[in-house]
PDB file of C-alpha atoms in Angstrom:
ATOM      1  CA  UNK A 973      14.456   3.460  12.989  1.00  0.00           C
ATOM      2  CA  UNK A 974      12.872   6.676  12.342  1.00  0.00           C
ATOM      3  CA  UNK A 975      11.652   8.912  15.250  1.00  0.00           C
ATOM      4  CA  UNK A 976       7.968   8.525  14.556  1.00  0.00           C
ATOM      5  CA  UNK A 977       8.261   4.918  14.215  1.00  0.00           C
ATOM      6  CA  UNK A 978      10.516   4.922  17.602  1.00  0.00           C
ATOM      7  CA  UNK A 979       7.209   6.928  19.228  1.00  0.00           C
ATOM      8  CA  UNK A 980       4.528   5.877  17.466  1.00  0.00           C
ATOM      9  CA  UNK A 981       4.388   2.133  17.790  1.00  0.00           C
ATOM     10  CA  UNK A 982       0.959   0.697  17.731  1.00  0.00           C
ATOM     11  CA  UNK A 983       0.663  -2.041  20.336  1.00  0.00           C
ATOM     12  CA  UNK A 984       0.086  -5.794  19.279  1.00  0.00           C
ATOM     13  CA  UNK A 985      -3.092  -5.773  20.082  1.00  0.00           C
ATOM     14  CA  UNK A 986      -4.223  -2.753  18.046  1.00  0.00           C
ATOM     15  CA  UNK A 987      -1.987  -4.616  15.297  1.00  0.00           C
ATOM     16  CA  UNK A 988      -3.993  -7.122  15.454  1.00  0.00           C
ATOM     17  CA  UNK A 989      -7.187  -5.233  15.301  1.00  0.00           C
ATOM     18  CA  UNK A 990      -6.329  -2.891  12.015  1.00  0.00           C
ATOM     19  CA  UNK A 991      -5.515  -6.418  10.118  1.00  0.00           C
ATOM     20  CA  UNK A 992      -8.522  -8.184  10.961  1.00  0.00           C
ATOM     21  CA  UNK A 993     -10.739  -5.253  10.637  1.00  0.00           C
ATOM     22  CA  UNK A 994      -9.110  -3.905   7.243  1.00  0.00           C
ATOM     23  CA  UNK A 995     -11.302  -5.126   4.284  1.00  0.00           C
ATOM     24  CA  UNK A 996      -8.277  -4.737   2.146  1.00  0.00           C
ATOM     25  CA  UNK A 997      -4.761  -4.813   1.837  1.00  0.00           C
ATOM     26  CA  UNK A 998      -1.750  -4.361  -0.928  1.00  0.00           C
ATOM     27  CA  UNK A 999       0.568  -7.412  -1.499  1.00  0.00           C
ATOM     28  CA  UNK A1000       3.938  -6.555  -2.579  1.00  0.00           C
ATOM     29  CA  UNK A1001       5.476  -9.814  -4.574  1.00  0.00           C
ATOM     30  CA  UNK A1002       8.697  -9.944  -7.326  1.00  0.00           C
ATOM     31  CA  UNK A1003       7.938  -9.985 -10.810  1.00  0.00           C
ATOM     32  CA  UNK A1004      10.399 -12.086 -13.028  1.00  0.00           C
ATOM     33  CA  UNK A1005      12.592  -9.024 -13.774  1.00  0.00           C
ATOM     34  CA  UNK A1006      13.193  -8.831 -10.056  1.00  0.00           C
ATOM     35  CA  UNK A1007      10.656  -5.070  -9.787  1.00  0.00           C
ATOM     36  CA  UNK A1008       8.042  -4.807  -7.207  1.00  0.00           C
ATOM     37  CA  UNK A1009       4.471  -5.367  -8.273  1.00  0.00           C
ATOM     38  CA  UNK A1010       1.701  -4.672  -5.576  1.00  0.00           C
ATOM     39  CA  UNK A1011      -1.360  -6.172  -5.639  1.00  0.00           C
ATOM     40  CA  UNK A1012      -4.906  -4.725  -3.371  1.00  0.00           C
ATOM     41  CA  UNK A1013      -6.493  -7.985  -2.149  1.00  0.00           C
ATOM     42  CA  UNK A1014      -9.038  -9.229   0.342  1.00  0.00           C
ATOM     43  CA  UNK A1015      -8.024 -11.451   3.123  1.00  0.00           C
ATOM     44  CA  UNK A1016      -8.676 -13.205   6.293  1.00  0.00           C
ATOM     45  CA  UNK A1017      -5.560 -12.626   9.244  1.00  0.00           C
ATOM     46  CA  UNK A1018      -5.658 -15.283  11.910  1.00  0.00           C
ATOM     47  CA  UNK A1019      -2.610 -16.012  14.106  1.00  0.00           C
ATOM     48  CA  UNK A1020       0.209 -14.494  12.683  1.00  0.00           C
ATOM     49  CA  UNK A1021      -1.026 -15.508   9.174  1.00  0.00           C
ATOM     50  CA  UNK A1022      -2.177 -14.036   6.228  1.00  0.00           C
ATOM     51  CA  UNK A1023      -4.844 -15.503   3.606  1.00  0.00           C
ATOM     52  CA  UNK A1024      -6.250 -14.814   0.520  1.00  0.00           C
ATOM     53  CA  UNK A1025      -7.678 -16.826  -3.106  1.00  0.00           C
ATOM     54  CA  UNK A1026      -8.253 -15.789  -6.148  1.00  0.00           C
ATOM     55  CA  UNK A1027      -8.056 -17.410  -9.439  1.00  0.00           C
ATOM     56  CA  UNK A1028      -4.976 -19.739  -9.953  1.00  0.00           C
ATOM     57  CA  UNK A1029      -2.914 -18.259 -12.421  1.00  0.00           C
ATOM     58  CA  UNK A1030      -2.043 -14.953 -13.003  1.00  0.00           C
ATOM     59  CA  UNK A1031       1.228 -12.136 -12.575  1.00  0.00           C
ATOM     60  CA  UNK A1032       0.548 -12.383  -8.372  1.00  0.00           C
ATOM     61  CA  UNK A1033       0.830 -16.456  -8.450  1.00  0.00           C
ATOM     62  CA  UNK A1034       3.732 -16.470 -10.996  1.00  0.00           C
ATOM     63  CA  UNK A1035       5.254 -14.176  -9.071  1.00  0.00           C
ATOM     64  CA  UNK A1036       5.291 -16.411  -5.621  1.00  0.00           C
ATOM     65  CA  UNK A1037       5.791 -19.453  -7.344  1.00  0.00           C
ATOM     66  CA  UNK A1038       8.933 -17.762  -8.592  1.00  0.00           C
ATOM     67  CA  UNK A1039       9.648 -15.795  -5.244  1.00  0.00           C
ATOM     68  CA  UNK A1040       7.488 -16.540  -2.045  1.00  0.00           C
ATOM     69  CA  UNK A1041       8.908 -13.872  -0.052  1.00  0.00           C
ATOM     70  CA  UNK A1042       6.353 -10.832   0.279  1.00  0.00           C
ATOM     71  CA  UNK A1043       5.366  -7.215   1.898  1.00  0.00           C
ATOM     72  CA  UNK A1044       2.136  -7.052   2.944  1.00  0.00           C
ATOM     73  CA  UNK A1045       0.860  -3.644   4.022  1.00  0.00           C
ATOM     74  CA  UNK A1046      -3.454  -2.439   5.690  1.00  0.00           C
ATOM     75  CA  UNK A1047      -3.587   1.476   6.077  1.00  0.00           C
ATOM     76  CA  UNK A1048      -6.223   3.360   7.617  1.00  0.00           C
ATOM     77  CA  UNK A1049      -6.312   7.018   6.952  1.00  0.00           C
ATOM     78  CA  UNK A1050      -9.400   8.627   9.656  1.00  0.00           C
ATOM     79  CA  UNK A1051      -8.536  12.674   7.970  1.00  0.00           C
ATOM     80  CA  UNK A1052      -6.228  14.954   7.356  1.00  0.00           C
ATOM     81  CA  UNK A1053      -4.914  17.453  10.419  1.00  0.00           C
ATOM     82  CA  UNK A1054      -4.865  20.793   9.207  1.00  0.00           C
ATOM     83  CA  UNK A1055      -1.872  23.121  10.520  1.00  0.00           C
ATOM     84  CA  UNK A1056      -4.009  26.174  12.870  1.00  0.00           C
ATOM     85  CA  UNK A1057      -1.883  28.623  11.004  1.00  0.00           C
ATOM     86  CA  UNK A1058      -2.566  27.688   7.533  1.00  0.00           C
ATOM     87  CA  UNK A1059       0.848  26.107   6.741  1.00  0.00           C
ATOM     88  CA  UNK A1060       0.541  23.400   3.490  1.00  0.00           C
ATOM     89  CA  UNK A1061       3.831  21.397   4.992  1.00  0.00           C
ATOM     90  CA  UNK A1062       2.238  21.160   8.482  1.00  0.00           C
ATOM     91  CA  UNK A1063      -0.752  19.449   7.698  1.00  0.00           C
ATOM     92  CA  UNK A1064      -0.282  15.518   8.183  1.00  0.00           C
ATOM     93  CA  UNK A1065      -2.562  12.693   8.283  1.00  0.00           C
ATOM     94  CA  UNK A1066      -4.113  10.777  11.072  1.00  0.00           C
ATOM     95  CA  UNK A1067      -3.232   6.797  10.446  1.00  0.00           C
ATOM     96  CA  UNK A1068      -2.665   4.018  11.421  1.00  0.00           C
ATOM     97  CA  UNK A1069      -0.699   1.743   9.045  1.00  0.00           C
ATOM     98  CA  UNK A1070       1.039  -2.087   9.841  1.00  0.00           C
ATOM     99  CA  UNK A1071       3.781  -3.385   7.614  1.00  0.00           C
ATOM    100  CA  UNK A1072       4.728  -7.145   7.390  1.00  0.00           C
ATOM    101  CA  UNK A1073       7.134  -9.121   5.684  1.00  0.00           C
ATOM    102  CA  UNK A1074       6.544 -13.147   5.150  1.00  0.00           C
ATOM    103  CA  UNK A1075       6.485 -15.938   3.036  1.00  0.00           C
ATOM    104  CA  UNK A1076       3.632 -16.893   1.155  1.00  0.00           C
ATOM    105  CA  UNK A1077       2.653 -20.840   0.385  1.00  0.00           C
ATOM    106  CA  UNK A1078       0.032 -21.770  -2.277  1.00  0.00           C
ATOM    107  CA  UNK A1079      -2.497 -24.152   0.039  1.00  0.00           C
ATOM    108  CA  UNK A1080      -2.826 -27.214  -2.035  1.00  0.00           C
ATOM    109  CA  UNK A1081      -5.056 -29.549   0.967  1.00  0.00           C
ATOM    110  CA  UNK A1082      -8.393 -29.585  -0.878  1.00  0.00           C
ATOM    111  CA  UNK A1083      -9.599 -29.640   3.178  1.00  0.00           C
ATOM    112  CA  UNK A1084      -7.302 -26.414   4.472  1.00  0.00           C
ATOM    113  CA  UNK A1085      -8.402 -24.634   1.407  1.00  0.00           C
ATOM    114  CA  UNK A1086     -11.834 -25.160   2.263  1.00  0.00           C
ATOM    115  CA  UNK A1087     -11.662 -23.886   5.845  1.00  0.00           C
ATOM    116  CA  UNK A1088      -9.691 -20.708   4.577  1.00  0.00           C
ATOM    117  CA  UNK A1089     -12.352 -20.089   1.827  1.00  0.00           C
ATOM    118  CA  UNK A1090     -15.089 -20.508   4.907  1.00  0.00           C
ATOM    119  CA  UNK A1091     -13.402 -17.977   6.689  1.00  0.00           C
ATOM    120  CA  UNK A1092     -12.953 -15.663   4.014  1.00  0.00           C
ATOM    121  CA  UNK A1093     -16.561 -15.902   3.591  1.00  0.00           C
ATOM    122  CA  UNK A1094     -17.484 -15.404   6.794  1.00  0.00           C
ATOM    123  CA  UNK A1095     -15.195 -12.052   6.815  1.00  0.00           C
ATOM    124  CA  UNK A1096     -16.962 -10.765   3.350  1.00  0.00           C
ATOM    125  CA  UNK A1097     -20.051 -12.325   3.018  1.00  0.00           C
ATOM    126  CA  UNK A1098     -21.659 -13.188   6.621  1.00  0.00           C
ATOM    127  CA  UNK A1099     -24.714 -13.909   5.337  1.00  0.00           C
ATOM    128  CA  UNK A1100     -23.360 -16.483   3.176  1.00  0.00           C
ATOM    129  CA  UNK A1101     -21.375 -18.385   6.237  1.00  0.00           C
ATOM    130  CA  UNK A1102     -21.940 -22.045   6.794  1.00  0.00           C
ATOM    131  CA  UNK A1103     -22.747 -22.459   3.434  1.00  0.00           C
ATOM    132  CA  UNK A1104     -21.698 -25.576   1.399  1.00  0.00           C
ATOM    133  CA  UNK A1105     -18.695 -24.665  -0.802  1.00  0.00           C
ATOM    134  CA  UNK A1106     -19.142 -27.452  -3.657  1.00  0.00           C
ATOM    135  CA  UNK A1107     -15.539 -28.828  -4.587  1.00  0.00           C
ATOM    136  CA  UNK A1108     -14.755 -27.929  -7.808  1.00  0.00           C
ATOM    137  CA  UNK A1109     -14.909 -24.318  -6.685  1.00  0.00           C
ATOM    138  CA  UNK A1110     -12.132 -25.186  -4.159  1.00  0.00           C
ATOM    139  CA  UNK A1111     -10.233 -27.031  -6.019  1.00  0.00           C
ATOM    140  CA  UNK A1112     -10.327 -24.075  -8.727  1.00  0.00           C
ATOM    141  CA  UNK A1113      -9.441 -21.380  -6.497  1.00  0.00           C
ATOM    142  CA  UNK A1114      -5.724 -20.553  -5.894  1.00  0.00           C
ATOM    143  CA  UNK A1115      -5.914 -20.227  -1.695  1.00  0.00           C
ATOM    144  CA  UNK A1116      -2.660 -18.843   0.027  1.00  0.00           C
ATOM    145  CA  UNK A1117      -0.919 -18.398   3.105  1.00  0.00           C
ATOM    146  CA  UNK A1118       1.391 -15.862   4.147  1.00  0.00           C
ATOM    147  CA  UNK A1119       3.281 -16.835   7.131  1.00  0.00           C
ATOM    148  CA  UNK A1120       4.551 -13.361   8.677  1.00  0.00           C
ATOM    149  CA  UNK A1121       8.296 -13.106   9.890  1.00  0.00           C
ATOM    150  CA  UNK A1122       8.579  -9.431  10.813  1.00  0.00           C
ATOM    151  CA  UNK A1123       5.415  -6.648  11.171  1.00  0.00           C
ATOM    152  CA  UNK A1124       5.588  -3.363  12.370  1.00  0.00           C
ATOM    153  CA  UNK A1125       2.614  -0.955  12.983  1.00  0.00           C
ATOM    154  CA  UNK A1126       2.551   2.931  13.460  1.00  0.00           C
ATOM    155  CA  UNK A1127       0.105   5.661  13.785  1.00  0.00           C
ATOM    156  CA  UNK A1128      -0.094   9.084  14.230  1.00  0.00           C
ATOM    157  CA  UNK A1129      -2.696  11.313  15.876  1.00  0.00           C
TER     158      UNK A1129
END
């Protein structure tokens, strides 16, 4: 483990906080030639889990049909900190930045999917919450769920 990552650990509860508060994050998934392709989406985190929708087919859904193991990554950069004596390869960034690694599983329960829409919703669009979702926009939307088996968060101030 590198140094900064050894003394810079954000706690679980700030881990927490930077993935529910981040309005958007980059999905890493497998394309069919085995490279990386990353993705920026919009998502809901509850509980260890990761959601998202978006339209049912597509490079990101052939991709974890193929492969459902992922990288998920939220960054927050607050500025840049300037080195007092002028020095280009002092200056570094003030972050804070969570990595996690899971496996994602396309929600097919008309009922779950509705419920993870809602809360999606509620995340994007408050002023839209508690509105009726009619069914054959659910059952059109691809809804999934990233279950996350390792995370990590660092920052640096």
């Amino acid at each position: 483990m590198q140094h900064r990552m050894k003394t810079h650990q954000l706690a679980a509860e700030q881990i927490d906080s930077l993935l529910k508060d981040s309005l958007v994050g980059s999905l890493a998934t497998i394309n069919e030639t085995g490279e990386p392709y990353v993705t920026p989406i919009h998502y809901f985190y509850d509980n260890g889990k990761v959601y998202f929708h978006g339209l049912p087919k597509g490079q990101k859904i052939d991709n974890l049909k193929r492969n459902p193991h992922v990288s998920f990554n939220v960054y927050n950069m607050e500025g840049l900190l300037l080195d007092s004596a002028g020095k280009p390869c002092d200056t570094n960034t003030k972050y804070q930045s969570v990595i996690a690694q899971g496996t994602a599983e396309i929600v097919c329960d008309i009922d779950r999917k509705r419920i993870i829409i809602g809360a999606i919703v509620d995340k994007y669009t408050p002023q839209y919450s508690g509105k009726q979702l009619p069914d054959n926009m659910v059952k059109g939307t691809a809804v999934v769920a990233i279950t996350i088996t390792e995370m990590t968060g660092k920052y640096w101030e």
